[in-house]
CSV table of C-alpha atoms in Angstrom, one decimal:
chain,number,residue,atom,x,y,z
A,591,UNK,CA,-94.5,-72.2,-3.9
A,592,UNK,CA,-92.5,-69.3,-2.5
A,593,UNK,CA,-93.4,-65.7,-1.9
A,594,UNK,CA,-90.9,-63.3,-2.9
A,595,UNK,CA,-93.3,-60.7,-1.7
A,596,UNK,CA,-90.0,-59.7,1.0
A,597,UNK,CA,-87.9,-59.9,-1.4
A,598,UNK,CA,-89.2,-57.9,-3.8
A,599,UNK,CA,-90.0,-55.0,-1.2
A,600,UNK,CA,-86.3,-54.4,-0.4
A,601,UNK,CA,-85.2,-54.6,-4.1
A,602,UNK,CA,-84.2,-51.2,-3.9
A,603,UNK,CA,-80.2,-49.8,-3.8
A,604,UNK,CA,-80.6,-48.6,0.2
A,605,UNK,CA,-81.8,-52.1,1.4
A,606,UNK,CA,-80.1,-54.3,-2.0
A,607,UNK,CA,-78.3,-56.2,0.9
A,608,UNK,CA,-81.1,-57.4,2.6
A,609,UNK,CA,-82.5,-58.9,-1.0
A,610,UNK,CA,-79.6,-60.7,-1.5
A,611,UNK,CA,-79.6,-62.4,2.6
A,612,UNK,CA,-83.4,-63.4,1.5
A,613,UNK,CA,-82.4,-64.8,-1.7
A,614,UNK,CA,-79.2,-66.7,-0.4
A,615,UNK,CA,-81.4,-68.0,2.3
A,616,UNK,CA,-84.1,-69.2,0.6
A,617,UNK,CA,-81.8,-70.7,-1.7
A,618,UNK,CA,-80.1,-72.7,0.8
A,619,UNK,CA,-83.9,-73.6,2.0
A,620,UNK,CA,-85.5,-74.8,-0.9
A,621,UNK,CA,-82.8,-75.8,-3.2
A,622,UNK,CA,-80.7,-78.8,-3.2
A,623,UNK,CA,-80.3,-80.0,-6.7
A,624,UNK,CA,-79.6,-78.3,-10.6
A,625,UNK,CA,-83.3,-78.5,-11.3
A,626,UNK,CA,-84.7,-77.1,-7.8
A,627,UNK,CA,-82.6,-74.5,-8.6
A,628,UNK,CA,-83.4,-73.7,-11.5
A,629,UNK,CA,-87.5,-73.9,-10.9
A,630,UNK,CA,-86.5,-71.3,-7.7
A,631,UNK,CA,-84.7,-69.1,-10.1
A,632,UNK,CA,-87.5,-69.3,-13.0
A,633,UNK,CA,-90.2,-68.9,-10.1
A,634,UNK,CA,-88.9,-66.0,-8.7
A,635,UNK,CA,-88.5,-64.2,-12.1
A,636,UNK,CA,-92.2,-64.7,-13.0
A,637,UNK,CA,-93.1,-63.1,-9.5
A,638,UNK,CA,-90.7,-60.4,-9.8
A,639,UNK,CA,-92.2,-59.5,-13.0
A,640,UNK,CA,-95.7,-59.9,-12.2
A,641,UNK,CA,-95.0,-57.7,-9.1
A,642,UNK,CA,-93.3,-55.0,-11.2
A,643,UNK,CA,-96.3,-55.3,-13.4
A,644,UNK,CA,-98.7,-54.9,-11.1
A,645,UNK,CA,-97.0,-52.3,-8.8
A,646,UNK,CA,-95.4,-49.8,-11.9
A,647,UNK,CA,-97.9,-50.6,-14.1
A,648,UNK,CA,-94.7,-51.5,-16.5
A,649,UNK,CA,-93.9,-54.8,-18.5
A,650,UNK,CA,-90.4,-55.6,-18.6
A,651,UNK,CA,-91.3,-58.9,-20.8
A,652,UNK,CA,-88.1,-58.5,-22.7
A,653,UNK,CA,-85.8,-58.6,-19.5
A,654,UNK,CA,-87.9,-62.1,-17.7
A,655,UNK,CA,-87.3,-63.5,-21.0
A,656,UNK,CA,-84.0,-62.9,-21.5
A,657,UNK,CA,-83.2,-64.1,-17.6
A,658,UNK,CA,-85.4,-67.1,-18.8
A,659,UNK,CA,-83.3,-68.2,-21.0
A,660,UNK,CA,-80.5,-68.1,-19.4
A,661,UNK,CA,-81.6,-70.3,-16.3
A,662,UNK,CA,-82.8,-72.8,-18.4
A,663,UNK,CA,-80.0,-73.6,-20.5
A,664,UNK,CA,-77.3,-73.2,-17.3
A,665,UNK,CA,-76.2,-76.3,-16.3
A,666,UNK,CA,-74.8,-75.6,-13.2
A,667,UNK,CA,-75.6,-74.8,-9.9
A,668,UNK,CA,-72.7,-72.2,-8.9
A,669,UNK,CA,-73.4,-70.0,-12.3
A,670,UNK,CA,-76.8,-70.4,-12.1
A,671,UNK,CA,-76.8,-68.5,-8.6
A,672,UNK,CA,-74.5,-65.9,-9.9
A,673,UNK,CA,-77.6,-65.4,-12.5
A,674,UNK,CA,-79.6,-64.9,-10.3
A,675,UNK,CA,-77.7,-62.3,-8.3
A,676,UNK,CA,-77.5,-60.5,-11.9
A,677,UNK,CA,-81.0,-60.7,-12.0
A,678,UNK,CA,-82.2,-59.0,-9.1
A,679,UNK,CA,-79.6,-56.3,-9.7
A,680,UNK,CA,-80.9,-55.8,-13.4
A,681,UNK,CA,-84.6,-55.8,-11.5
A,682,UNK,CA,-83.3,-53.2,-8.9
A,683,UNK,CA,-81.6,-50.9,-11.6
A,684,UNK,CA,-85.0,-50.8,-13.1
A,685,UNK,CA,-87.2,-50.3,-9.6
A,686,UNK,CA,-85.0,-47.0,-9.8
A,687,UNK,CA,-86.5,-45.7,-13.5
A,688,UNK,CA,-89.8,-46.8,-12.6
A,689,UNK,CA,-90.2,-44.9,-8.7
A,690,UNK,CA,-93.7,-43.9,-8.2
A,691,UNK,CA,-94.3,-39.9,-7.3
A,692,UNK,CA,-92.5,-39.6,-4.2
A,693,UNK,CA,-94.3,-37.8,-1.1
A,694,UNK,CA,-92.0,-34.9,-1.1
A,695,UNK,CA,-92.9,-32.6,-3.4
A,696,UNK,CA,-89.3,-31.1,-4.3
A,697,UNK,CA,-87.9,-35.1,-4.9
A,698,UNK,CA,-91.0,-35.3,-7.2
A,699,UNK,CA,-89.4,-32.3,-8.7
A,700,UNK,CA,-86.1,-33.6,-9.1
A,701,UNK,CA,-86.9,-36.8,-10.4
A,702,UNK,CA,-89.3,-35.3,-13.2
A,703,UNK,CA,-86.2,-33.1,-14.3
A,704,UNK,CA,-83.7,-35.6,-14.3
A,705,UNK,CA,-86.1,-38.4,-16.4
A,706,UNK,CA,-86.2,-35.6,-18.8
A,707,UNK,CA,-82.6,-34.5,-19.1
A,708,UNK,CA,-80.4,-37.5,-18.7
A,709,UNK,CA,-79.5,-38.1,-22.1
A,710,UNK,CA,-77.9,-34.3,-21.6
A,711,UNK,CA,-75.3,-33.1,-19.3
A,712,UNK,CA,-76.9,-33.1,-16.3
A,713,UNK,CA,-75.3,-31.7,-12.5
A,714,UNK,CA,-76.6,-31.6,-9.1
A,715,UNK,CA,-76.0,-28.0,-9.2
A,716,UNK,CA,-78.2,-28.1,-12.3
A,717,UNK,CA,-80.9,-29.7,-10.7
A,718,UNK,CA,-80.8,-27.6,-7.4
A,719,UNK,CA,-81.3,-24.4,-9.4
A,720,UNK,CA,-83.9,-25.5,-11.2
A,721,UNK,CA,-85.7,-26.2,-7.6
A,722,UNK,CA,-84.6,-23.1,-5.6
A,723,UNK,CA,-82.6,-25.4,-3.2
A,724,UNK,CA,-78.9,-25.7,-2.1
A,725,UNK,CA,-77.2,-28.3,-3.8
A,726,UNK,CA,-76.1,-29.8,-0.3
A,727,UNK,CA,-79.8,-30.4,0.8
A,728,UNK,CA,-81.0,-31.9,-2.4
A,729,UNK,CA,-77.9,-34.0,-2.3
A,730,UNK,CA,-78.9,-35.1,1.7
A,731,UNK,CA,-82.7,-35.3,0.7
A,732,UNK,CA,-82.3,-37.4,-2.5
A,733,UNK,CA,-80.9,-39.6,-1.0
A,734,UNK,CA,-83.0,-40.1,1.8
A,735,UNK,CA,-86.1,-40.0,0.1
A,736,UNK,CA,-85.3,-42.3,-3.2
A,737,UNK,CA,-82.7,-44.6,-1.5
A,738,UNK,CA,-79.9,-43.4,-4.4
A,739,UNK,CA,-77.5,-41.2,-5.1
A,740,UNK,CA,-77.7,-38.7,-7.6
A,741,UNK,CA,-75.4,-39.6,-10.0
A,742,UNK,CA,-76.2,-43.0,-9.5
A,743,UNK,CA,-80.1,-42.5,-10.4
A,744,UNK,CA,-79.0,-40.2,-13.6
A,745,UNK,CA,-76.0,-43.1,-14.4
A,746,UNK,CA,-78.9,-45.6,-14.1
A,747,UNK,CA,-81.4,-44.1,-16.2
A,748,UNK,CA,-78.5,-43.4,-18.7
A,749,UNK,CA,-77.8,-47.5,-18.7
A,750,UNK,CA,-81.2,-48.4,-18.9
A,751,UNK,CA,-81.8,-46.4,-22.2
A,752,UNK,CA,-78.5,-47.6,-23.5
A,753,UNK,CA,-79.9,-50.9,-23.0
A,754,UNK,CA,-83.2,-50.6,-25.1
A,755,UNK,CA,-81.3,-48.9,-28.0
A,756,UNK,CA,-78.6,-51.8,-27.8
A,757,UNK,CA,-81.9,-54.1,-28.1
A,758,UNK,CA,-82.9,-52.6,-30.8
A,759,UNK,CA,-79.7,-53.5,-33.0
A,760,UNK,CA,-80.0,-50.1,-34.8
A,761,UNK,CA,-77.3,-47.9,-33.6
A,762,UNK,CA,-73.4,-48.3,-33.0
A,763,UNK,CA,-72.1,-47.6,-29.3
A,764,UNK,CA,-70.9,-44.2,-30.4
A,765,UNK,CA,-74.3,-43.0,-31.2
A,766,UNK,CA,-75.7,-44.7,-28.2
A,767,UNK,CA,-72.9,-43.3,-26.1
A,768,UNK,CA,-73.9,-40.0,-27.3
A,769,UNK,CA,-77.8,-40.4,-27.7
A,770,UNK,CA,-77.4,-41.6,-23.3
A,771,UNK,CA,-75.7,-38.1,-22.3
A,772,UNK,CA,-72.1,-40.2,-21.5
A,773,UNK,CA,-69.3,-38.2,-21.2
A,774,UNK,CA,-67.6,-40.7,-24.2
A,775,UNK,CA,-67.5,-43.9,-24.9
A,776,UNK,CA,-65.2,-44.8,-22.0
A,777,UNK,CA,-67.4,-43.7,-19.6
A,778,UNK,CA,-70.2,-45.3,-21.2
A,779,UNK,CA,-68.3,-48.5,-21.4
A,780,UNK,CA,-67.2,-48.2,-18.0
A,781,UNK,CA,-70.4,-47.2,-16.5
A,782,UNK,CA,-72.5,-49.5,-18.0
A,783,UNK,CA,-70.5,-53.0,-16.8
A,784,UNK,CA,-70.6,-51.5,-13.6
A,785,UNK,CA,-74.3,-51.1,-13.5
A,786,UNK,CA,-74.9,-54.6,-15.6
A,787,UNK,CA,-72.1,-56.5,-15.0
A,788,UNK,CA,-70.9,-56.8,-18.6
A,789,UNK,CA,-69.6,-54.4,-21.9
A,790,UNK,CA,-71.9,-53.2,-24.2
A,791,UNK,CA,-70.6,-55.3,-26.4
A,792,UNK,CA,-70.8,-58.5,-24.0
A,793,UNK,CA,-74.4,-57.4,-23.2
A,794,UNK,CA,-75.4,-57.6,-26.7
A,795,UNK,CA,-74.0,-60.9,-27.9
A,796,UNK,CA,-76.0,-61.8,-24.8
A,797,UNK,CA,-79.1,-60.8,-25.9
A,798,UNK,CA,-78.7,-61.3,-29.6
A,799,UNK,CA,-77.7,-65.3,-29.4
């Protein structure tokens, strides 16, 4: 069995690069047919999980399941390793809702203000007020300290609640659109196949079939 310890430690937007030369390496290593595929695909999922378990203290059961299913009805190699790619991006978009308190106590700051204001119009400027700080320093230290930019941690967060409500099969995009602080439902369209690689829409046949 493989460790994806490596792996999982660079799953993170900064270092996302190096994830992806570990997995493409250790697929060309320990995969030659559908079915080793697949069982390095499956195994890595279960670790991934296990380690976001174990290091967040958060269960994303729903998300291995759904990743799950999708390796083991794929039957082919080729779309099977573009699966995987989606599912270490999915994984990193969530490392970045789930960041432990941060050793600097004004990112620990930022971060707390921006988990609780994302579904509202939310600014760098905003967030630089609220911490006594130029907006060009937070900007600089943000993204040294968290590995993101900031309106790619707020668009993230956004995209990752959009996601749960879409789960829940309750609301129409326009609420959901609202409800995730999106500018309309253009930008929510647009943002969210950037960050997931599919439409609302195309995300939720997904998980609904």
């Amino acid at each position: 069995m493989l460790n994806h310890l490596n792996l999982a430690r660079v799953l993170r937007s900064s270092t996302f690069h190096k994830a992806l030369d570990i997995y493409f390496n250790d697929l060309k290593r320990h995969t030659q047919s559908l079915d080793s595929t697949k069982n390095y695909l499956s195994h890595l999922n279960m670790f991934l999980y296990t380690y976001f378990l174990l290091e967040y203290s958060k269960d994303v059961e729903k998300m291995t399941l759904h990743y799950e299913r999708l390796i083991m009805r794929e039957s082919g190699v080729h779309e099977l390793i573009h699966i995987g790619e989606h599912m270490l991006e999915e994984y990193k978009n969530k490392f970045a809702g789930e960041l432990r308190v941060n050793d600097h106590e004004l990112i620990e700051g930022a971060l707390d203000f921006i988990n609780k204001n994302y579904t509202r119009k939310l600014t760098l400027q905003m967030v630089s007020n609220q911490l006594h700080i130029s907006k060009n320093y937070l900007c600089h230290l943000f993204k040294q300290q968290t590995g993101y930019k900031f309106c790619e941690y707020v668009n993230i967060q956004r995209v990752n609640r959009a996601k749960e409500l879409i789960r829940e099969n309750k609301k129409t995009f326009e609420y959901i659109s609202f409800e995730c602080g999106f500018s309309s439902q253009s930008h929510f369209s647009t943002t969210f196949k950037k960050y997931t690689g599919s439409t609302p829409n195309e995300f939720k046949k997904q998980i609904l079939t």
